[in-house]
Coordinates of C-alpha atoms in Angstrom, one line a residue:
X249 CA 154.7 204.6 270.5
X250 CA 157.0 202.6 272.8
X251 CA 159.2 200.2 271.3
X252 CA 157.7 197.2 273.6
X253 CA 154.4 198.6 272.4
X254 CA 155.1 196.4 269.2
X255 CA 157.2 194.0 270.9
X256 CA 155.2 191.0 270.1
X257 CA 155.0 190.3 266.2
X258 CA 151.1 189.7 265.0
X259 CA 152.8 187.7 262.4
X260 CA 154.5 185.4 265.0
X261 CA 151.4 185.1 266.4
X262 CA 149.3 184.2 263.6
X263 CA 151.7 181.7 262.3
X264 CA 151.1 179.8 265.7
X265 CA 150.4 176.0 265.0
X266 CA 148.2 173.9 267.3
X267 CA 151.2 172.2 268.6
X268 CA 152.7 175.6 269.4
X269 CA 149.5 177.0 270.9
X270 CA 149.1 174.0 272.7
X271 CA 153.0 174.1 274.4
X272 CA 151.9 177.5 275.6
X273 CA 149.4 176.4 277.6
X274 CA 151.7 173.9 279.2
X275 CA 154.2 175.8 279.8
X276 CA 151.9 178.6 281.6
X277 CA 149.6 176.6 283.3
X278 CA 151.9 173.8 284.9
X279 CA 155.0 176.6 285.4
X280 CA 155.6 176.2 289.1
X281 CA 156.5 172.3 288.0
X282 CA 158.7 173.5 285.3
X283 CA 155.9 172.6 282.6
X284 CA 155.5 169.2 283.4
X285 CA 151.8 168.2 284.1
X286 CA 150.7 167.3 287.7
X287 CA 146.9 165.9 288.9
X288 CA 144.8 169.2 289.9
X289 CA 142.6 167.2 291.6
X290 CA 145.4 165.3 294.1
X291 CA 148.7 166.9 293.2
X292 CA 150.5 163.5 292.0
X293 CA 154.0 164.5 290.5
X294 CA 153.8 161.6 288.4
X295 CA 150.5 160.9 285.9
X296 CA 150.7 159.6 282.5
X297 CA 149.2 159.6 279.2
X298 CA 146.1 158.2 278.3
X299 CA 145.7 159.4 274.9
X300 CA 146.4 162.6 273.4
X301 CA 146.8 165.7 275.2
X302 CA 145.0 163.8 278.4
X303 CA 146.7 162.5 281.6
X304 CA 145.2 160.2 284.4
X305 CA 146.9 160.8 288.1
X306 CA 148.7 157.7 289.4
X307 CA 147.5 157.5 292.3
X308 CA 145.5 154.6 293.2
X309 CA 142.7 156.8 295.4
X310 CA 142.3 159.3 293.1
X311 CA 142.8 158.1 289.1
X312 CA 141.8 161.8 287.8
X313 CA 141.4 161.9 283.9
X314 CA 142.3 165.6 283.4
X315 CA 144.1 168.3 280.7
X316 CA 145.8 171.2 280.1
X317 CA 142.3 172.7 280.7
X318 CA 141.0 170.8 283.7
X319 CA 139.4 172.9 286.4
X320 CA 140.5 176.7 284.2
X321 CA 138.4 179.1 283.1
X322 CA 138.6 177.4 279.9
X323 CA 137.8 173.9 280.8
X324 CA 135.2 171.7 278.1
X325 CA 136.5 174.5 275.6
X326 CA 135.9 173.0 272.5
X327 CA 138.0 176.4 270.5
X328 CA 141.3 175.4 269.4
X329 CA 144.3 176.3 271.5
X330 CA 145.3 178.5 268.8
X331 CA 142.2 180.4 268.3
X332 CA 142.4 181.5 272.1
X333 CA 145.8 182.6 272.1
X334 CA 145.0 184.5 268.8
X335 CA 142.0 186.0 270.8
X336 CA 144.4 186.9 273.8
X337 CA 146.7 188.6 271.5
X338 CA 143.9 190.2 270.1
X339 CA 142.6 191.4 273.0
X340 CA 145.4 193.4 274.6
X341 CA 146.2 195.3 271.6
X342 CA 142.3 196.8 271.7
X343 CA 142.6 199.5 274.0
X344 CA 139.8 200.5 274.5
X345 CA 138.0 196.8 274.0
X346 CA 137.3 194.4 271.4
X347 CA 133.7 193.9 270.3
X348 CA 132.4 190.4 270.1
X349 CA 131.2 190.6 266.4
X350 CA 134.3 192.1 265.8
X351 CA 136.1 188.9 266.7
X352 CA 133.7 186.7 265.3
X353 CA 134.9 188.1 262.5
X354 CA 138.5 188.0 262.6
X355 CA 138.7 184.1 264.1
X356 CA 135.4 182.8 262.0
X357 CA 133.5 181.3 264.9
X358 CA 129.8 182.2 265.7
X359 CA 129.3 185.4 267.7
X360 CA 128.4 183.3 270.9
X361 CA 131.5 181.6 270.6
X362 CA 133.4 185.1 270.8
X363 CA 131.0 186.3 273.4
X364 CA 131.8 183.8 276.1
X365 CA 135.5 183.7 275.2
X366 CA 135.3 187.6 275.9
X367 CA 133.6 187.4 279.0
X368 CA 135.5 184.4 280.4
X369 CA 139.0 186.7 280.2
X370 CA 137.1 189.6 281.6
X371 CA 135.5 187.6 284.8
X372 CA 139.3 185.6 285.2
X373 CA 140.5 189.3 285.0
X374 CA 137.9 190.9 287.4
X375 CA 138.4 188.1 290.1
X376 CA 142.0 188.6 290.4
X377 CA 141.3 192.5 290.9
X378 CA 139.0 192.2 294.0
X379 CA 141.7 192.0 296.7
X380 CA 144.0 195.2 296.0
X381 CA 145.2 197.4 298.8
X382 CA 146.1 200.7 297.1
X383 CA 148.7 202.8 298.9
X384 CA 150.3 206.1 298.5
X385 CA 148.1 208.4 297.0
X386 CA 145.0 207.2 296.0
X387 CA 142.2 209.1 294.2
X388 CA 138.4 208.4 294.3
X389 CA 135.5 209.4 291.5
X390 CA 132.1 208.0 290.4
X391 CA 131.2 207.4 286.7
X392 CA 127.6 206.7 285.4
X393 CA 127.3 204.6 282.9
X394 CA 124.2 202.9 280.6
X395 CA 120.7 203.8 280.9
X396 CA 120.4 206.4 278.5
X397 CA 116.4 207.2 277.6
X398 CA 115.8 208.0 273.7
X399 CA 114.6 211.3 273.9
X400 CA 110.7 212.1 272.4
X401 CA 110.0 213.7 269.3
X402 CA 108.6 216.5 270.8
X403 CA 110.7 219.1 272.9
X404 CA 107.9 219.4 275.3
X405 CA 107.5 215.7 275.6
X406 CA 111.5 214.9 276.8
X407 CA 112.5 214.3 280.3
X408 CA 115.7 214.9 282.0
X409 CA 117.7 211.6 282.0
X410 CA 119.5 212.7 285.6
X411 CA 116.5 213.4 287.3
X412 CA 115.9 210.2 289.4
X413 CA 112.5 209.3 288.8
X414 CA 113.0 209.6 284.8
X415 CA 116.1 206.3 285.1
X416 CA 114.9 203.4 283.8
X417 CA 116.7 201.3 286.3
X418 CA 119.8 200.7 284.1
X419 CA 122.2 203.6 284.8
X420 CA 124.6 202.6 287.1
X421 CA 127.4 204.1 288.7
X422 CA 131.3 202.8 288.5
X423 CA 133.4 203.6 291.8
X424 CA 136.8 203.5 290.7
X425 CA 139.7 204.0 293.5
X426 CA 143.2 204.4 291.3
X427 CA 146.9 204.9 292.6
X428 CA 148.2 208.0 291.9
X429 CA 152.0 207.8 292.5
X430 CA 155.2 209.0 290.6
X431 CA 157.5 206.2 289.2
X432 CA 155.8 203.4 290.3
X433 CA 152.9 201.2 288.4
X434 CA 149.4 202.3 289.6
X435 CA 146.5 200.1 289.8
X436 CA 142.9 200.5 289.6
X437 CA 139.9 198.8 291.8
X438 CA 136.4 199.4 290.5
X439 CA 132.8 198.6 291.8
X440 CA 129.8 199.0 290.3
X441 CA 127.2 200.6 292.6
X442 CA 123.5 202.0 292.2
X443 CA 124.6 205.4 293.0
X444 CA 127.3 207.7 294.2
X445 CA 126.7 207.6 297.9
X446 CA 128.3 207.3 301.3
X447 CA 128.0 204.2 302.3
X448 CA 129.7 202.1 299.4
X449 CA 132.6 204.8 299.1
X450 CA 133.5 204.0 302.9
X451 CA 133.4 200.6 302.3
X452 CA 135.3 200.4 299.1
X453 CA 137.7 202.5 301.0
X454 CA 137.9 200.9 304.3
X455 CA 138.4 197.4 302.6
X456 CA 140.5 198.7 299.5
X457 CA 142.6 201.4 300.6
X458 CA 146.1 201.6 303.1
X459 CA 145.3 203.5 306.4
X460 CA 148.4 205.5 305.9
X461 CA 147.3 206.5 302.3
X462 CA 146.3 210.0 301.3
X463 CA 143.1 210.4 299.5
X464 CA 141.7 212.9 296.4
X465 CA 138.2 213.2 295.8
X466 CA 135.9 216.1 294.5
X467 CA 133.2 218.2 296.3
X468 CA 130.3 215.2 295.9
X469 CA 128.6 214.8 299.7
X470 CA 129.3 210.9 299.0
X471 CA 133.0 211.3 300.1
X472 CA 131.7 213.5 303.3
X473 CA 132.5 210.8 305.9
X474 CA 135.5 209.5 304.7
X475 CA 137.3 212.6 306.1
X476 CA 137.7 210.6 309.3
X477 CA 138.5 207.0 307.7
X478 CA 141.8 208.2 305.8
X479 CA 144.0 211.7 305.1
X480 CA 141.9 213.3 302.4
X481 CA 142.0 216.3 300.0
X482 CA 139.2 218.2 298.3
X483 CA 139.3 219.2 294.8
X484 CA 136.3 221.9 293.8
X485 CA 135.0 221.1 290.4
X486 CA 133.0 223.6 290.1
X487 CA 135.4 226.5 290.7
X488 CA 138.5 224.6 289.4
X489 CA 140.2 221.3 288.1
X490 CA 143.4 221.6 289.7
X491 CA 144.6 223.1 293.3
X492 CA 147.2 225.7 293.1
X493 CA 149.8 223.4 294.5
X494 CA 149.0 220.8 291.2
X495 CA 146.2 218.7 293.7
X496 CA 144.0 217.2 291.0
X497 CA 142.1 214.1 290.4
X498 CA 143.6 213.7 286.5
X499 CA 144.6 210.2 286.8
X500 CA 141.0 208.9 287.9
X501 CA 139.6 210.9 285.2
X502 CA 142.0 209.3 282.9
X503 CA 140.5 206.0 283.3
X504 CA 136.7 207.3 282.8
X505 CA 138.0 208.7 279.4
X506 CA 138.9 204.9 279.1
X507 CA 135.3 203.8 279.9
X508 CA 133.4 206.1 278.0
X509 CA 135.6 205.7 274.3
X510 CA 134.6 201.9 275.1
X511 CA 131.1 203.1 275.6
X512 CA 130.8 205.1 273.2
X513 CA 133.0 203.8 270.5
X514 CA 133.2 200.2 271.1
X515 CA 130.7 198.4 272.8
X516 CA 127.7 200.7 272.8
X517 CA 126.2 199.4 275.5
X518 CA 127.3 197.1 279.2
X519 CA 125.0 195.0 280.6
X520 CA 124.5 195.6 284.2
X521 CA 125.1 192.0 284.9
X522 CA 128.2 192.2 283.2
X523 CA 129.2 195.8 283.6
X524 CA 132.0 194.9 286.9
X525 CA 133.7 192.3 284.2
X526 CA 134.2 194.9 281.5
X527 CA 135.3 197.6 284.2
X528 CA 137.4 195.2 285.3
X529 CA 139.6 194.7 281.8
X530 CA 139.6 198.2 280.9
X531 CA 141.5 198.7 284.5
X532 CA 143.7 196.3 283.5
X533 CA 144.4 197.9 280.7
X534 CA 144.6 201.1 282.4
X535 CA 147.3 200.1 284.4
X536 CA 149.2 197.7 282.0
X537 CA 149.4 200.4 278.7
X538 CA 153.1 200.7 279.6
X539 CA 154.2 197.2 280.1
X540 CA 154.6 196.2 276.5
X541 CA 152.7 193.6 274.3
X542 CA 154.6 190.5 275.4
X543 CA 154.2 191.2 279.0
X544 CA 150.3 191.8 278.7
X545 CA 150.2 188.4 276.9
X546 CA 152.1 186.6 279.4
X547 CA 149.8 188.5 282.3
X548 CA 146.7 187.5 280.7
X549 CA 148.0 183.7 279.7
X550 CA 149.4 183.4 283.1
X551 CA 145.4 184.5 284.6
X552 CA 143.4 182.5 282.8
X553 CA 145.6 179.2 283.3
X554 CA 145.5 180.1 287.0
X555 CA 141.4 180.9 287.8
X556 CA 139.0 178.1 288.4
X557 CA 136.3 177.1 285.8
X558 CA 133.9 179.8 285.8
X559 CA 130.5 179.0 287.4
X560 CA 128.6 181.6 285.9
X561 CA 130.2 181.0 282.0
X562 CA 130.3 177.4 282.0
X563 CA 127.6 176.4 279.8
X564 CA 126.3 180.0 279.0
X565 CA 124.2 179.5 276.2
X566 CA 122.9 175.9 277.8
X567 CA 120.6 178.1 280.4
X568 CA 123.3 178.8 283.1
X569 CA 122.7 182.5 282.0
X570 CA 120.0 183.1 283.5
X571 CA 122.1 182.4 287.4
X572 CA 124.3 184.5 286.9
X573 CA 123.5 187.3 289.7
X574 CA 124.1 191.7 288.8
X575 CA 127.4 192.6 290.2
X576 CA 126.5 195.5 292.1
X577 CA 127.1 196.1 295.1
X578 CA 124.3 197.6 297.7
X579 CA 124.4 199.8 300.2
X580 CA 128.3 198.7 301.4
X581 CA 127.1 195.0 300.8
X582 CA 129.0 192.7 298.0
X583 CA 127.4 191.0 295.5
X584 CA 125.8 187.4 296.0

């Protein structure tokens, strides 16, 4: 393991008092005014304290009462500062995921509780993702994921899962586009799509990916028309992994390893309303695994100070579930 792999002491972080917890938040989310606070609402330089931990703006046309909080993804929280950063830290040393029970456990809070805390850094993760341009060489693969049928008693009585009209609706394929490039950090973009076809490739591509960038994908008939979008090279899977001249698609395939041991091991199972959230923080940590502990923190602290309150999270377990709209994109079209 690299040394900044451990550079960030679990018993510095545990330690943590509210106060501390609570400076951190200051400090990251009010940064660009050297961490003193300023009105979200109007941008008044000067409010003051009305009580603890909560500011009013000066301004006579605008008197916001707001916090630390205010207008973040983790606005109305009602978890302690320190619980959050402890979940944070937490977090970015799972790599392949943290399980909500799992963290339940190691904060004591109810399983909801750890559940929307989860999902709240995963959707502030996931929006900052969506507007990558990826240059250089860039490789392109699809992953299915979920919908796995429990197979009959009887031999003669199971059906073959990849056969379409045995699905049950909830297999759904990950597009992932990742950077391929010697010596500098490579990033990931993923959509989740019904199935590998055509028409969402070009359109993850044409949106996502540098004109002047070169492009890996395998034999499947999906990447077929994006011969004439972008420069493109074919890898045969089924006569070989790798070109003579070392052409390969290992680093996308890297990342799918990723996905699956979260799958698999982890999670068990992704909600297709969910399933572009958790993509979304494993590609993070895909492309963060060298940056060290106390960088990921600060990336992650830094995100979720900087991302509006989340529409869809926001009173989860109060009904606003049931809005929240499948992130899947159909046919080249984005998701509600």
């Amino acid at each position: 393991m690299r040394p900044d792999g451990r550079d960030l002491d679990p018993e510095k972080v545990w330690s943590l008092t509210e106060d501390d917890a609570y400076g951190m938040f200051v400090d990251f989310r009010w940064a660009d005014n050297g961490g003193k606070p300023y009105c979200p609402r109007c941008g008044c330089l000067e409010p003051y304290s009305v009580r603890r931990r909560r500011f009013r703006c000066s301004e006579p046309e605008c008197r916001a009462e707001f916090s630390v909080t205010s207008g973040t993804v983790f606005a109305n929280r009602k978890l302690s500062f320190k619980k959050i950063i402890m979940a944070i830290w937490e977090e970015i040393t799972a790599a392949k995921g943290m399980a909500a029970l799992h963290l339940s456990r190691k904060l004591n809070v109810q399983y909801k509780t750890a559940y929307v805390l989860l999902q709240k850094l995963r959707e502030a993760v996931g929006l900052r993702r969506s507007a990558f341009t990826l240059q250089g060489l860039v490789q392109i693969d699809g992953k299915y994921v979920g919908g796995v049928l429990r197979k009959a008693n009887k031999k003669e009585e199971r059906k073959d899962g990849r056969k379409k009209e045995n699905q049950n609706g909830k297999r759904m394929c990950v597009l992932a586009l990742r950077e391929a490039n010697k010596h500098a950090p490579n990033r990931t973009l993923t959509r989740v799509i019904m199935d590998e076809n055509g028409k969402d490739a070009w359109a993850a591509v044409a949106k996502h990916v540098d004109p002047k960038a070169l492009l890996i994908a395998d034999e499947h008939k999906a990447y077929d028309d994006l011969i004439g979008l972008v420069s493109m090279h074919r890898v045969n899977h089924s006569l070989q992994y790798q070109e003579d001249d070392g052409t390969n698609s290992n680093v996308i395939e890297s990342f799918f390893s990723r996905v699956e041991k979260a799958y698999k091991g982890i999670n068990h199972r992704f909600s297709t309303k969910y399933l572009d959230w958790y993509m979304a923080m494993l590609s993070w940590k895909e492309d963060t695994r060298y940056m060290g502990l106390r960088w990921q923190f600060a990336d992650l602290l830094r995100t979720i100070t900087s991302r509006p309150t989340s529409r869809n999270l926001c009173g989860y377990w109060q009904c606003a579930a049931q809005n929240i709209v499948d992130q899947v994109w159909l046919q080249g079209e984005p998701p509600d």
